[in-house]
Short mmCIF file of C-alpha atoms in Angstrom, two decimals:
data_model
loop_
_atom_site.label_atom_id
_atom_site.label_comp_id
_atom_site.label_asym_id
_atom_site.label_seq_id
_atom_site.Cartn_x
_atom_site.Cartn_y
_atom_site.Cartn_z
CA UNK A 155 -17.06 8.10 -10.50
CA UNK A 156 -13.99 6.78 -12.18
CA UNK A 157 -13.86 3.20 -13.69
CA UNK A 158 -11.42 2.29 -11.06
CA UNK A 159 -13.56 3.43 -8.28
CA UNK A 160 -16.44 1.71 -9.68
CA UNK A 161 -13.87 -1.66 -9.83
CA UNK A 162 -12.97 -1.10 -6.01
CA UNK A 163 -16.69 -0.81 -5.21
CA UNK A 164 -17.33 -4.04 -7.32
CA UNK A 165 -14.84 -5.65 -5.31
CA UNK A 166 -16.08 -4.52 -1.79
CA UNK A 167 -13.26 -2.92 -1.16
CA UNK A 168 -12.79 0.82 -0.03
CA UNK A 169 -10.75 3.86 -0.38
CA UNK A 170 -9.69 4.85 3.32
CA UNK A 171 -9.73 8.70 4.60
CA UNK A 172 -6.35 10.89 5.12
CA UNK A 173 -4.20 8.97 7.33
CA UNK A 174 -4.87 9.73 11.45
CA UNK A 175 -1.41 9.68 12.61
CA UNK A 176 -0.42 9.62 16.26
CA UNK A 177 -0.11 13.56 17.93
CA UNK A 178 3.16 15.12 17.58
CA UNK A 179 3.97 12.87 14.61
CA UNK A 180 5.45 15.31 11.94
CA UNK A 181 6.11 13.82 8.53
CA UNK A 182 8.28 15.84 6.41
CA UNK A 183 7.61 14.44 2.89
CA UNK A 184 4.57 13.86 1.05
CA UNK A 185 2.63 10.60 0.71
CA UNK A 186 2.71 11.06 -3.22
CA UNK A 187 5.58 12.71 -4.93
CA UNK A 188 4.53 13.64 -8.63
CA UNK A 189 7.48 14.14 -11.06
CA UNK A 190 6.37 14.48 -14.62
CA UNK A 191 4.72 10.93 -15.82
CA UNK A 192 5.85 9.31 -12.59
CA UNK A 193 4.09 9.29 -9.17
CA UNK A 194 6.33 7.86 -6.04
CA UNK A 195 4.69 6.59 -3.09
CA UNK A 196 6.02 6.96 0.28
CA UNK A 197 5.76 4.29 2.78
CA UNK A 198 2.33 2.94 3.38
CA UNK A 199 0.85 0.88 6.23
CA UNK A 200 -2.46 -0.34 6.67
CA UNK A 201 -5.58 1.84 7.34
CA UNK A 202 -9.00 1.37 8.35
CA UNK A 203 -12.01 3.24 6.11
CA UNK A 204 -11.68 5.92 8.24
CA UNK A 205 -7.81 6.70 7.92
CA UNK A 206 -6.79 5.26 11.42
CA UNK A 207 -4.09 2.71 11.36
CA UNK A 208 -5.07 -0.81 11.20
CA UNK A 209 -3.74 -3.49 13.47
CA UNK A 210 -2.48 -6.01 14.32
CA UNK A 211 1.25 -4.62 15.08
CA UNK A 212 4.46 -6.22 15.71
CA UNK A 213 6.35 -8.95 13.95
CA UNK A 214 5.09 -11.44 12.03
CA UNK A 215 6.06 -14.75 13.27
CA UNK A 216 5.35 -13.52 16.82
CA UNK A 217 2.22 -11.05 17.52
CA UNK A 218 1.20 -11.18 13.68
CA UNK A 219 0.18 -14.58 12.00
CA UNK A 220 1.08 -14.81 8.14
CA UNK A 221 -2.42 -14.70 7.25
CA UNK A 222 -2.91 -11.54 9.54
CA UNK A 223 0.12 -9.93 7.62
CA UNK A 224 -1.43 -10.59 4.23
CA UNK A 225 -4.52 -8.83 5.04
CA UNK A 226 -2.39 -6.18 6.33
CA UNK A 227 -0.69 -6.16 2.84
CA UNK A 228 -4.13 -5.64 1.45
CA UNK A 229 -5.07 -2.79 3.47
CA UNK A 230 -1.87 -1.16 2.39
CA UNK A 231 -2.65 -1.30 -0.94
CA UNK A 232 -5.78 0.55 -0.34
CA UNK A 233 -4.25 2.84 1.67
CA UNK A 234 -1.84 3.66 -1.24
CA UNK A 235 -5.00 4.01 -3.37
CA UNK A 236 -6.23 6.91 -0.86
CA UNK A 237 -3.46 8.80 -1.15
CA UNK A 238 -3.20 8.72 -4.94
CA UNK A 239 -6.81 9.53 -5.12
CA UNK A 240 -6.55 12.43 -3.04
CA UNK A 241 -2.99 13.62 -5.03
CA UNK A 242 -4.40 12.79 -8.57
CA UNK A 243 -8.08 13.46 -8.11
CA UNK A 244 -8.65 10.44 -10.52
CA UNK A 245 -7.27 7.01 -10.14
CA UNK A 246 -8.09 6.30 -14.03
CA UNK A 247 -4.87 8.41 -14.18
CA UNK A 248 -2.80 5.55 -13.33
CA UNK A 249 -1.47 3.98 -16.53
CA UNK A 250 0.79 1.57 -15.04
CA UNK A 251 2.24 0.30 -11.68
CA UNK A 252 6.03 0.01 -12.06
CA UNK A 253 7.64 -1.12 -9.11
CA UNK A 254 6.33 -2.03 -5.27
CA UNK A 255 9.11 -2.51 -2.36
CA UNK A 256 7.13 -4.45 0.47
CA UNK A 257 8.84 -4.61 3.90
CA UNK A 258 7.76 -7.06 6.56
CA UNK A 259 8.64 -6.66 10.39
CA UNK A 260 9.47 -10.35 10.90
CA UNK A 261 11.15 -12.47 13.51
CA UNK A 262 14.79 -13.93 12.61
CA UNK A 263 14.51 -16.91 10.19
CA UNK A 264 10.89 -15.93 8.91
CA UNK A 265 10.92 -16.72 4.96
CA UNK A 266 7.51 -16.18 4.06
CA UNK A 267 7.82 -12.36 3.13
CA UNK A 268 6.69 -12.82 -0.77
CA UNK A 269 3.42 -14.50 0.92
CA UNK A 270 2.87 -11.59 3.03
CA UNK A 271 3.25 -8.92 -0.04
CA UNK A 272 1.13 -11.16 -2.40
CA UNK A 273 -1.65 -9.53 -0.32
CA UNK A 274 -0.78 -6.29 -1.93
CA UNK A 275 -0.06 -7.57 -5.61
CA UNK A 276 -3.23 -9.26 -5.52
CA UNK A 277 -5.34 -5.91 -4.67
CA UNK A 278 -3.64 -4.11 -7.43
CA UNK A 279 -4.24 -6.59 -9.89
CA UNK A 280 -7.90 -7.21 -9.30
CA UNK A 281 -8.29 -3.64 -9.23
CA UNK A 282 -6.11 -2.64 -12.29
CA UNK A 283 -6.19 -5.76 -14.24
CA UNK A 284 -3.13 -7.31 -15.73
CA UNK A 285 -1.84 -4.89 -17.97
CA UNK A 286 -2.01 -1.69 -15.92
CA UNK A 287 -1.68 -3.41 -12.50
CA UNK A 288 1.42 -5.50 -13.38
CA UNK A 289 4.46 -4.35 -11.48
CA UNK A 290 7.92 -5.40 -10.27
CA UNK A 291 8.25 -6.24 -6.59
CA UNK A 292 10.50 -6.78 -3.60
CA UNK A 293 9.60 -8.07 -0.34
CA UNK A 294 11.97 -8.28 2.10
CA UNK A 295 12.38 -8.51 6.26
CA UNK A 296 12.98 -6.09 8.65
CA UNK A 297 13.97 -6.11 12.33
CA UNK A 298 11.29 -3.10 13.12
CA UNK A 299 9.15 -0.85 11.28
CA UNK A 300 7.72 2.78 12.18
CA UNK A 301 4.75 2.29 14.95
CA UNK A 302 5.63 -1.18 15.07
CA UNK A 303 3.91 -1.74 11.84
CA UNK A 304 3.87 -5.38 10.63
CA UNK A 305 3.89 -4.42 7.11
CA UNK A 306 4.79 -1.34 5.09
CA UNK A 307 5.11 -0.90 1.33
CA UNK A 308 6.27 1.90 -1.01
CA UNK A 309 5.74 2.03 -4.72
CA UNK A 310 5.92 3.86 -7.88
CA UNK A 311 3.10 4.20 -10.79
CA UNK A 312 2.87 6.04 -14.43
CA UNK A 313 0.53 8.53 -14.73
CA UNK A 314 -1.17 10.36 -17.70
#
């Protein structure tokens, strides 16, 4: 077990299984695209431990509360770690988090996007520490997201 996997277990977190998508959905891109010493992570949403998509679904400020959205952002971080683990074989290969782009499916006038995406950042910083886990970030609102997700996040990491 790698040092990062041990840290995830110490924190009482989990690495979810392969994403379970709706029947007939075809994705024409990889979850993680490795190019040299960089891994570009496609947009992820929250997953349960078994790989199924995690709700609640809908717009933050309507069907989803801010607190629920923060939890979804945390689960989205774990979903990314699952994809990175499957692609890299070892999360200890991650030498730095570069950038995260957080999207919140929100009602008009919603302004707590950074609060929601803080759930993601907290998991990354708790798992990787302040040096490797430090990342630049954007948090923006969207009128909708695929499959009615409340939160979707993409990122980029540096790898050895």
